[in-house]
mmCIF file with all atom_site columns, C-alpha atoms in Angstrom:
data_model
loop_
_atom_site.group_PDB
_atom_site.id
_atom_site.type_symbol
_atom_site.label_atom_id
_atom_site.label_alt_id
_atom_site.label_comp_id
_atom_site.label_asym_id
_atom_site.label_entity_id
_atom_site.label_seq_id
_atom_site.pdbx_PDB_ins_code
_atom_site.Cartn_x
_atom_site.Cartn_y
_atom_site.Cartn_z
_atom_site.occupancy
_atom_site.B_iso_or_equiv
_atom_site.pdbx_formal_charge
_atom_site.auth_seq_id
_atom_site.auth_comp_id
_atom_site.auth_asym_id
_atom_site.auth_atom_id
_atom_site.pdbx_PDB_model_num
ATOM 1   C CA . MET A 1 1   ? 38.943 40.780 8.436   1.00 77.00 ? 1   MET A CA 1
ATOM 2   C CA . MET A 1 2   ? 36.007 38.272 9.102   1.00 80.00 ? 2   MET A CA 1
ATOM 3   C CA . GLY A 1 3   ? 38.852 34.973 8.856   1.00 84.00 ? 3   GLY A CA 1
ATOM 4   C CA . TYR A 1 4   ? 40.423 36.668 11.899  1.00 88.00 ? 4   TYR A CA 1
ATOM 5   C CA . ILE A 1 5   ? 37.117 37.175 13.738  1.00 90.00 ? 5   ILE A CA 1
ATOM 6   C CA . TRP A 1 6   ? 36.035 33.386 13.100  1.00 83.00 ? 6   TRP A CA 1
ATOM 7   C CA . GLY A 1 7   ? 39.646 32.381 13.946  1.00 84.00 ? 7   GLY A CA 1
ATOM 8   C CA . GLY A 1 8   ? 39.628 34.359 17.196  1.00 88.00 ? 8   GLY A CA 1
ATOM 9   C CA . MET A 1 9   ? 36.148 32.639 18.225  1.00 85.00 ? 9   MET A CA 1
ATOM 10  C CA . ILE A 1 10  ? 37.538 29.138 17.197  1.00 82.00 ? 10  ILE A CA 1
ATOM 11  C CA . VAL A 1 11  ? 40.716 29.766 19.307  1.00 85.00 ? 11  VAL A CA 1
ATOM 12  C CA . LEU A 1 12  ? 38.970 31.203 22.196  1.00 86.00 ? 12  LEU A CA 1
ATOM 13  C CA . SER A 1 13  ? 36.103 28.387 22.205  1.00 81.00 ? 13  SER A CA 1
ATOM 14  C CA . PHE A 1 14  ? 39.045 25.868 22.845  1.00 81.00 ? 14  PHE A CA 1
ATOM 15  C CA . LEU A 1 15  ? 40.926 28.054 25.088  1.00 86.00 ? 15  LEU A CA 1
ATOM 16  C CA . PHE A 1 16  ? 37.823 28.323 27.387  1.00 85.00 ? 16  PHE A CA 1
ATOM 17  C CA . GLY A 1 17  ? 36.907 24.816 26.777  1.00 82.00 ? 17  GLY A CA 1
ATOM 18  C CA . MET A 1 18  ? 40.277 23.746 28.157  1.00 82.00 ? 18  MET A CA 1
ATOM 19  C CA . ILE A 1 19  ? 40.085 26.067 30.953  1.00 86.00 ? 19  ILE A CA 1
ATOM 20  C CA . GLY A 1 20  ? 36.815 24.806 31.936  1.00 84.00 ? 20  GLY A CA 1
ATOM 21  C CA . GLY A 1 21  ? 37.498 21.025 31.366  1.00 82.00 ? 21  GLY A CA 1
ATOM 22  C CA . GLN A 1 22  ? 35.334 20.772 28.365  1.00 83.00 ? 22  GLN A CA 1
ATOM 23  C CA . THR A 1 23  ? 37.706 19.983 25.540  1.00 80.00 ? 23  THR A CA 1
ATOM 24  C CA . GLU A 1 24  ? 35.991 17.094 24.313  1.00 83.00 ? 24  GLU A CA 1
ATOM 25  C CA . ALA A 1 25  ? 32.420 18.645 24.339  1.00 83.00 ? 25  ALA A CA 1
ATOM 26  C CA . VAL A 1 26  ? 34.201 21.590 22.447  1.00 80.00 ? 26  VAL A CA 1
ATOM 27  C CA . ALA A 1 27  ? 35.799 19.180 19.888  1.00 81.00 ? 27  ALA A CA 1
ATOM 28  C CA . GLN A 1 28  ? 32.652 17.107 19.670  1.00 85.00 ? 28  GLN A CA 1
ATOM 29  C CA . ALA A 1 29  ? 30.601 20.418 18.894  1.00 82.00 ? 29  ALA A CA 1
ATOM 30  C CA . ALA A 1 30  ? 33.004 21.479 16.130  1.00 80.00 ? 30  ALA A CA 1
ATOM 31  C CA . LEU A 1 31  ? 32.453 18.073 14.679  1.00 84.00 ? 31  LEU A CA 1
ATOM 32  C CA . ASP A 1 32  ? 28.606 17.969 14.804  1.00 85.00 ? 32  ASP A CA 1
ATOM 33  C CA . GLY A 1 33  ? 28.633 21.698 13.235  1.00 81.00 ? 33  GLY A CA 1
ATOM 34  C CA . ALA A 1 34  ? 30.791 20.782 10.542  1.00 82.00 ? 34  ALA A CA 1
ATOM 35  C CA . LYS A 1 35  ? 28.561 17.767 9.816   1.00 84.00 ? 35  LYS A CA 1
ATOM 36  C CA . ASN A 1 36  ? 25.499 19.956 9.961   1.00 79.00 ? 36  ASN A CA 1
ATOM 37  C CA . ALA A 1 37  ? 26.909 22.568 7.453   1.00 78.00 ? 37  ALA A CA 1
ATOM 38  C CA . VAL A 1 38  ? 27.420 20.007 4.987   1.00 81.00 ? 38  VAL A CA 1
ATOM 39  C CA . ASP A 1 39  ? 24.091 18.504 5.138   1.00 77.00 ? 39  ASP A CA 1
ATOM 40  C CA . MET A 1 40  ? 22.796 22.111 5.008   1.00 72.00 ? 40  MET A CA 1
ATOM 41  C CA . ALA A 1 41  ? 24.880 22.656 2.098   1.00 74.00 ? 41  ALA A CA 1
ATOM 42  C CA . LEU A 1 42  ? 23.815 19.887 0.100   1.00 76.00 ? 42  LEU A CA 1
ATOM 43  C CA . SER A 1 43  ? 20.053 20.363 0.811   1.00 69.00 ? 43  SER A CA 1
ATOM 44  C CA . LEU A 1 44  ? 20.613 24.183 -0.386  1.00 68.00 ? 44  LEU A CA 1
ATOM 45  C CA . LEU A 1 45  ? 22.531 22.918 -3.438  1.00 75.00 ? 45  LEU A CA 1
ATOM 46  C CA . GLY A 1 46  ? 19.471 20.681 -4.415  1.00 74.00 ? 46  GLY A CA 1
ATOM 47  C CA . MET A 1 47  ? 17.100 23.507 -4.258  1.00 67.00 ? 47  MET A CA 1
ATOM 48  C CA . MET A 1 48  ? 19.350 26.272 -5.825  1.00 70.00 ? 48  MET A CA 1
ATOM 49  C CA . CYS A 1 49  ? 19.967 23.547 -8.878  1.00 76.00 ? 49  CYS A CA 1
ATOM 50  C CA . LEU A 1 50  ? 16.223 22.878 -9.159  1.00 74.00 ? 50  LEU A CA 1
ATOM 51  C CA . TRP A 1 51  ? 15.204 26.732 -9.195  1.00 68.00 ? 51  TRP A CA 1
ATOM 52  C CA . SER A 1 52  ? 18.221 27.844 -11.344 1.00 71.00 ? 52  SER A CA 1
ATOM 53  C CA . GLY A 1 53  ? 17.286 25.118 -14.065 1.00 79.00 ? 53  GLY A CA 1
ATOM 54  C CA . LEU A 1 54  ? 13.831 26.682 -14.041 1.00 75.00 ? 54  LEU A CA 1
ATOM 55  C CA . LEU A 1 55  ? 14.911 29.847 -14.470 1.00 73.00 ? 55  LEU A CA 1
ATOM 56  C CA . GLU A 1 56  ? 17.134 28.946 -17.389 1.00 78.00 ? 56  GLU A CA 1
ATOM 57  C CA . ILE A 1 57  ? 14.343 27.032 -19.016 1.00 83.00 ? 57  ILE A CA 1
ATOM 58  C CA . ALA A 1 58  ? 12.108 29.996 -18.478 1.00 76.00 ? 58  ALA A CA 1
ATOM 59  C CA . LYS A 1 59  ? 14.804 32.548 -20.328 1.00 76.00 ? 59  LYS A CA 1
ATOM 60  C CA . GLN A 1 60  ? 15.233 30.197 -23.392 1.00 85.00 ? 60  GLN A CA 1
ATOM 61  C CA . SER A 1 61  ? 11.779 29.243 -23.980 1.00 86.00 ? 61  SER A CA 1
ATOM 62  C CA . GLY A 1 62  ? 11.006 33.212 -24.282 1.00 81.00 ? 62  GLY A CA 1
ATOM 63  C CA . LEU A 1 63  ? 8.928  33.187 -20.976 1.00 78.00 ? 63  LEU A CA 1
ATOM 64  C CA . THR A 1 64  ? 10.889 36.194 -19.624 1.00 71.00 ? 64  THR A CA 1
ATOM 65  C CA . GLU A 1 65  ? 10.305 38.133 -22.466 1.00 73.00 ? 65  GLU A CA 1
ATOM 66  C CA . LYS A 1 66  ? 6.475  37.581 -22.176 1.00 79.00 ? 66  LYS A CA 1
ATOM 67  C CA . LEU A 1 67  ? 7.154  38.302 -18.315 1.00 75.00 ? 67  LEU A CA 1
ATOM 68  C CA . ALA A 1 68  ? 9.028  41.540 -19.409 1.00 71.00 ? 68  ALA A CA 1
ATOM 69  C CA . ARG A 1 69  ? 6.058  42.644 -21.585 1.00 76.00 ? 69  ARG A CA 1
ATOM 70  C CA . LEU A 1 70  ? 3.548  41.793 -19.143 1.00 81.00 ? 70  LEU A CA 1
ATOM 71  C CA . ILE A 1 71  ? 5.156  43.811 -16.227 1.00 77.00 ? 71  ILE A CA 1
ATOM 72  C CA . ARG A 1 72  ? 6.496  46.724 -18.825 1.00 78.00 ? 72  ARG A CA 1
ATOM 73  C CA . PRO A 1 73  ? 3.738  49.185 -17.426 1.00 83.00 ? 73  PRO A CA 1
ATOM 74  C CA . LEU A 1 74  ? 5.463  48.537 -13.855 1.00 83.00 ? 74  LEU A CA 1
ATOM 75  C CA . THR A 1 75  ? 8.969  48.774 -15.280 1.00 82.00 ? 75  THR A CA 1
ATOM 76  C CA . ARG A 1 76  ? 8.135  52.086 -17.105 1.00 83.00 ? 76  ARG A CA 1
ATOM 77  C CA . PHE A 1 77  ? 6.622  53.613 -13.852 1.00 86.00 ? 77  PHE A CA 1
ATOM 78  C CA . LEU A 1 78  ? 9.843  52.419 -11.769 1.00 86.00 ? 78  LEU A CA 1
ATOM 79  C CA . PHE A 1 79  ? 12.209 53.216 -14.530 1.00 86.00 ? 79  PHE A CA 1
ATOM 80  C CA . PRO A 1 80  ? 11.123 56.127 -16.486 1.00 84.00 ? 80  PRO A CA 1
ATOM 81  C CA . GLY A 1 81  ? 14.582 57.006 -17.968 1.00 80.00 ? 81  GLY A CA 1
ATOM 82  C CA . LEU A 1 82  ? 15.027 53.481 -19.415 1.00 83.00 ? 82  LEU A CA 1
ATOM 83  C CA . PRO A 1 83  ? 13.997 52.647 -22.972 1.00 80.00 ? 83  PRO A CA 1
ATOM 84  C CA . PRO A 1 84  ? 11.607 49.931 -23.068 1.00 72.00 ? 84  PRO A CA 1
ATOM 85  C CA . ASP A 1 85  ? 13.653 47.483 -25.354 1.00 76.00 ? 85  ASP A CA 1
ATOM 86  C CA . SER A 1 86  ? 17.001 47.966 -23.064 1.00 79.00 ? 86  SER A CA 1
ATOM 87  C CA . PRO A 1 87  ? 18.838 44.926 -22.328 1.00 81.00 ? 87  PRO A CA 1
ATOM 88  C CA . ALA A 1 88  ? 18.922 46.179 -19.067 1.00 83.00 ? 88  ALA A CA 1
ATOM 89  C CA . VAL A 1 89  ? 14.993 45.681 -18.609 1.00 82.00 ? 89  VAL A CA 1
ATOM 90  C CA . MET A 1 90  ? 15.550 42.253 -19.263 1.00 79.00 ? 90  MET A CA 1
ATOM 91  C CA . ALA A 1 91  ? 18.334 41.534 -16.903 1.00 81.00 ? 91  ALA A CA 1
ATOM 92  C CA . MET A 1 92  ? 16.380 43.271 -14.411 1.00 84.00 ? 92  MET A CA 1
ATOM 93  C CA . VAL A 1 93  ? 13.090 41.266 -15.037 1.00 81.00 ? 93  VAL A CA 1
ATOM 94  C CA . MET A 1 94  ? 15.259 37.887 -14.777 1.00 79.00 ? 94  MET A CA 1
ATOM 95  C CA . ASN A 1 95  ? 16.748 39.204 -11.406 1.00 81.00 ? 95  ASN A CA 1
ATOM 96  C CA . MET A 1 96  ? 13.251 39.998 -9.926  1.00 82.00 ? 96  MET A CA 1
ATOM 97  C CA . THR A 1 97  ? 12.059 36.659 -10.970 1.00 77.00 ? 97  THR A CA 1
ATOM 98  C CA . ALA A 1 98  ? 14.838 35.007 -9.256  1.00 76.00 ? 98  ALA A CA 1
ATOM 99  C CA . ASN A 1 99  ? 14.170 37.174 -6.185  1.00 78.00 ? 99  ASN A CA 1
ATOM 100 C CA . PHE A 1 100 ? 10.339 36.578 -6.228  1.00 77.00 ? 100 PHE A CA 1
ATOM 101 C CA . LEU A 1 101 ? 11.004 32.729 -6.400  1.00 70.00 ? 101 LEU A CA 1
ATOM 102 C CA . GLY A 1 102 ? 13.309 33.319 -3.222  1.00 67.00 ? 102 GLY A CA 1
ATOM 103 C CA . LEU A 1 103 ? 16.632 32.350 -5.214  1.00 69.00 ? 103 LEU A CA 1
ATOM 104 C CA . SER A 1 104 ? 19.027 35.073 -3.975  1.00 67.00 ? 104 SER A CA 1
ATOM 105 C CA . ASN A 1 105 ? 21.937 33.266 -4.517  1.00 67.00 ? 105 ASN A CA 1
ATOM 106 C CA . ALA A 1 106 ? 20.636 32.623 -8.090  1.00 69.00 ? 106 ALA A CA 1
ATOM 107 C CA . ALA A 1 107 ? 19.638 36.442 -8.544  1.00 75.00 ? 107 ALA A CA 1
ATOM 108 C CA . THR A 1 108 ? 23.122 37.752 -7.851  1.00 78.00 ? 108 THR A CA 1
ATOM 109 C CA . PRO A 1 109 ? 24.741 37.042 -11.054 1.00 80.00 ? 109 PRO A CA 1
ATOM 110 C CA . LEU A 1 110 ? 21.499 38.451 -12.686 1.00 80.00 ? 110 LEU A CA 1
ATOM 111 C CA . GLY A 1 111 ? 21.500 41.532 -10.689 1.00 85.00 ? 111 GLY A CA 1
ATOM 112 C CA . LEU A 1 112 ? 25.262 42.273 -11.472 1.00 86.00 ? 112 LEU A CA 1
ATOM 113 C CA . ALA A 1 113 ? 24.441 41.905 -15.077 1.00 86.00 ? 113 ALA A CA 1
ATOM 114 C CA . ALA A 1 114 ? 21.393 44.248 -14.830 1.00 87.00 ? 114 ALA A CA 1
ATOM 115 C CA . MET A 1 115 ? 23.768 47.010 -13.039 1.00 89.00 ? 115 MET A CA 1
ATOM 116 C CA . GLU A 1 116 ? 26.345 46.451 -15.881 1.00 90.00 ? 116 GLU A CA 1
ATOM 117 C CA . GLU A 1 117 ? 23.801 47.141 -18.545 1.00 88.00 ? 117 GLU A CA 1
ATOM 118 C CA . LEU A 1 118 ? 22.321 50.230 -16.253 1.00 89.00 ? 118 LEU A CA 1
ATOM 119 C CA . HIS A 1 119 ? 25.924 51.369 -16.214 1.00 89.00 ? 119 HIS A CA 1
ATOM 120 C CA . LYS A 1 120 ? 26.421 51.374 -19.684 1.00 88.00 ? 120 LYS A CA 1
ATOM 121 C CA . ILE A 1 121 ? 23.630 53.859 -20.359 1.00 86.00 ? 121 ILE A CA 1
ATOM 122 C CA . ASN A 1 122 ? 24.327 55.946 -17.413 1.00 86.00 ? 122 ASN A CA 1
ATOM 123 C CA . PRO A 1 123 ? 24.889 59.648 -18.678 1.00 84.00 ? 123 PRO A CA 1
ATOM 124 C CA . ARG A 1 124 ? 27.028 60.112 -15.446 1.00 84.00 ? 124 ARG A CA 1
ATOM 125 C CA . PRO A 1 125 ? 29.176 57.272 -14.960 1.00 82.00 ? 125 PRO A CA 1
ATOM 126 C CA . GLU A 1 126 ? 30.776 58.915 -11.851 1.00 86.00 ? 126 GLU A CA 1
ATOM 127 C CA . ARG A 1 127 ? 27.502 58.434 -10.057 1.00 86.00 ? 127 ARG A CA 1
ATOM 128 C CA . ALA A 1 128 ? 24.738 55.884 -9.773  1.00 84.00 ? 128 ALA A CA 1
ATOM 129 C CA . SER A 1 129 ? 21.922 56.949 -11.813 1.00 86.00 ? 129 SER A CA 1
ATOM 130 C CA . ASP A 1 130 ? 18.077 57.049 -10.650 1.00 87.00 ? 130 ASP A CA 1
ATOM 131 C CA . GLU A 1 131 ? 17.568 53.742 -12.438 1.00 89.00 ? 131 GLU A CA 1
ATOM 132 C CA . MET A 1 132 ? 20.520 52.049 -10.777 1.00 89.00 ? 132 MET A CA 1
ATOM 133 C CA . CYS A 1 133 ? 19.355 53.373 -7.091  1.00 89.00 ? 133 CYS A CA 1
ATOM 134 C CA . MET A 1 134 ? 15.738 52.141 -7.833  1.00 90.00 ? 134 MET A CA 1
ATOM 135 C CA . PHE A 1 135 ? 16.973 48.636 -8.891  1.00 91.00 ? 135 PHE A CA 1
ATOM 136 C CA . VAL A 1 136 ? 19.244 48.318 -6.081  1.00 90.00 ? 136 VAL A CA 1
ATOM 137 C CA . VAL A 1 137 ? 16.350 49.086 -3.628  1.00 90.00 ? 137 VAL A CA 1
ATOM 138 C CA . ILE A 1 138 ? 14.023 46.495 -5.699  1.00 89.00 ? 138 ILE A CA 1
ATOM 139 C CA . ASN A 1 139 ? 16.770 43.866 -5.522  1.00 86.00 ? 139 ASN A CA 1
ATOM 140 C CA . THR A 1 140 ? 17.544 44.441 -1.575  1.00 84.00 ? 140 THR A CA 1
ATOM 141 C CA . ALA A 1 141 ? 13.754 44.612 -0.738  1.00 84.00 ? 141 ALA A CA 1
ATOM 142 C CA . SER A 1 142 ? 12.448 42.390 -3.198  1.00 80.00 ? 142 SER A CA 1
ATOM 143 C CA . ILE A 1 143 ? 8.988  40.399 -2.643  1.00 80.00 ? 143 ILE A CA 1
ATOM 144 C CA . SER A 1 144 ? 9.739  36.727 -2.280  1.00 78.00 ? 144 SER A CA 1
ATOM 145 C CA . LEU A 1 145 ? 6.700  34.637 -3.120  1.00 78.00 ? 145 LEU A CA 1
ATOM 146 C CA . ILE A 1 146 ? 8.595  31.280 -2.379  1.00 76.00 ? 146 ILE A CA 1
ATOM 147 C CA . PRO A 1 147 ? 11.473 31.968 0.177   1.00 79.00 ? 147 PRO A CA 1
ATOM 148 C CA . THR A 1 148 ? 13.018 28.690 -0.845  1.00 75.00 ? 148 THR A CA 1
ATOM 149 C CA . THR A 1 149 ? 16.380 29.396 0.739   1.00 74.00 ? 149 THR A CA 1
ATOM 150 C CA . VAL A 1 150 ? 14.872 29.933 3.994   1.00 80.00 ? 150 VAL A CA 1
ATOM 151 C CA . ILE A 1 151 ? 12.993 27.224 3.974   1.00 81.00 ? 151 ILE A CA 1
ATOM 152 C CA . ALA A 1 152 ? 15.531 24.704 2.910   1.00 78.00 ? 152 ALA A CA 1
ATOM 153 C CA . LEU A 1 153 ? 17.539 26.238 5.966   1.00 79.00 ? 153 LEU A CA 1
ATOM 154 C CA . ARG A 1 154 ? 14.651 25.693 8.203   1.00 85.00 ? 154 ARG A CA 1
ATOM 155 C CA . SER A 1 155 ? 13.994 22.273 6.860   1.00 82.00 ? 155 SER A CA 1
ATOM 156 C CA . ALA A 1 156 ? 17.775 21.103 7.289   1.00 78.00 ? 156 ALA A CA 1
ATOM 157 C CA . ALA A 1 157 ? 17.589 22.521 10.782  1.00 81.00 ? 157 ALA A CA 1
ATOM 158 C CA . GLY A 1 158 ? 14.965 20.113 11.632  1.00 84.00 ? 158 GLY A CA 1
ATOM 159 C CA . SER A 1 159 ? 11.873 22.815 11.687  1.00 86.00 ? 159 SER A CA 1
ATOM 160 C CA . VAL A 1 160 ? 8.237  21.193 12.345  1.00 89.00 ? 160 VAL A CA 1
ATOM 161 C CA . ASP A 1 161 ? 6.728  23.850 10.037  1.00 90.00 ? 161 ASP A CA 1
ATOM 162 C CA . PRO A 1 162 ? 9.518  25.082 7.489   1.00 87.00 ? 162 PRO A CA 1
ATOM 163 C CA . PHE A 1 163 ? 6.781  26.932 5.493   1.00 88.00 ? 163 PHE A CA 1
ATOM 164 C CA . GLY A 1 164 ? 5.539  28.761 8.455   1.00 89.00 ? 164 GLY A CA 1
ATOM 165 C CA . ILE A 1 165 ? 7.548  31.787 7.720   1.00 87.00 ? 165 ILE A CA 1
ATOM 166 C CA . VAL A 1 166 ? 5.960  32.379 4.443   1.00 87.00 ? 166 VAL A CA 1
ATOM 167 C CA . ALA A 1 167 ? 3.323  34.957 5.339   1.00 89.00 ? 167 ALA A CA 1
ATOM 168 C CA . PRO A 1 168 ? 5.348  36.942 7.483   1.00 89.00 ? 168 PRO A CA 1
ATOM 169 C CA . VAL A 1 169 ? 7.863  36.944 4.636   1.00 86.00 ? 169 VAL A CA 1
ATOM 170 C CA . TRP A 1 170 ? 5.354  38.340 2.571   1.00 88.00 ? 170 TRP A CA 1
ATOM 171 C CA . ILE A 1 171 ? 4.286  41.163 4.763   1.00 91.00 ? 171 ILE A CA 1
ATOM 172 C CA . CYS A 1 172 ? 7.789  42.067 5.662   1.00 89.00 ? 172 CYS A CA 1
ATOM 173 C CA . SER A 1 173 ? 9.150  42.199 2.101   1.00 87.00 ? 173 SER A CA 1
ATOM 174 C CA . SER A 1 174 ? 6.035  44.027 0.626   1.00 90.00 ? 174 SER A CA 1
ATOM 175 C CA . LEU A 1 175 ? 6.249  46.629 3.505   1.00 92.00 ? 175 LEU A CA 1
ATOM 176 C CA . ALA A 1 176 ? 9.918  46.862 2.934   1.00 90.00 ? 176 ALA A CA 1
ATOM 177 C CA . LEU A 1 177 ? 9.606  47.305 -0.867  1.00 90.00 ? 177 LEU A CA 1
ATOM 178 C CA . LEU A 1 178 ? 6.847  49.708 -0.901  1.00 92.00 ? 178 LEU A CA 1
ATOM 179 C CA . VAL A 1 179 ? 8.986  52.006 1.635   1.00 93.00 ? 179 VAL A CA 1
ATOM 180 C CA . GLY A 1 180 ? 12.001 51.629 -0.410  1.00 91.00 ? 180 GLY A CA 1
ATOM 181 C CA . VAL A 1 181 ? 10.305 52.653 -3.569  1.00 91.00 ? 181 VAL A CA 1
ATOM 182 C CA . MET A 1 182 ? 8.821  55.370 -2.192  1.00 93.00 ? 182 MET A CA 1
ATOM 183 C CA . ALA A 1 183 ? 11.920 56.908 -0.714  1.00 92.00 ? 183 ALA A CA 1
ATOM 184 C CA . SER A 1 184 ? 13.706 56.201 -3.942  1.00 90.00 ? 184 SER A CA 1
ATOM 185 C CA . LYS A 1 185 ? 11.065 58.036 -5.966  1.00 90.00 ? 185 LYS A CA 1
ATOM 186 C CA . LEU A 1 186 ? 10.889 60.828 -3.443  1.00 91.00 ? 186 LEU A CA 1
ATOM 187 C CA . MET A 1 187 ? 14.898 61.110 -3.497  1.00 88.00 ? 187 MET A CA 1
ATOM 188 C CA . ALA A 1 188 ? 15.136 61.227 -7.522  1.00 84.00 ? 188 ALA A CA 1
ATOM 189 C CA . ARG A 1 189 ? 12.231 63.826 -7.404  1.00 84.00 ? 189 ARG A CA 1
ATOM 190 C CA . ARG A 1 190 ? 14.387 65.907 -5.031  1.00 82.00 ? 190 ARG A CA 1
ATOM 191 C CA . LYS A 1 191 ? 17.514 65.636 -6.897  1.00 74.00 ? 191 LYS A CA 1
ATOM 192 C CA . ARG A 1 192 ? 15.771 66.744 -10.314 1.00 71.00 ? 192 ARG A CA 1
ATOM 193 C CA . GLY A 1 193 ? 14.203 69.728 -8.361  1.00 68.00 ? 193 GLY A CA 1
ATOM 194 C CA . GLN A 1 194 ? 17.870 70.723 -7.095  1.00 67.00 ? 194 GLN A CA 1
ATOM 195 C CA . ARG A 1 195 ? 19.022 70.751 -10.655 1.00 61.00 ? 195 ARG A CA 1
#
């Protein structure tokens, strides 16, 4: 569907450019946009490779296991139905770490692995468990210490202060996470009360 929308926008742009006598300007804008897209993709690729490599080093060195033990009280509060030694906990910690570092693209496969592990221990596979719902909330509204993707995009776009969004990102993501966790806990309690 999105392909049709983008295709329609391109066709309409060229059509209105021809009607308005701006065909050369539209063609030049298309070429400039393609060049900027490649530049931006390359700058994001470098950032993603760096942080993904650091995450893999942390995993192989055992740092993520230590981090999982360190935040065990938090994971026990957020996911009371999960055994502490569950493989899902390790996958969720990796995902949270990637999100914390602002690596949303690197966090996606880790989040999918965590959901697969959570699904394996779900007593009612036809429905999402409370732990699955809480993980989706945390994954979606995660706090990003270093929003690397946004910083890289701002830098590639020529921003004078690409790091100027760090404090607002901390505030917004903290509030979103707090509200999401509270809502998820409230809904889980309500669901248990209805049983």
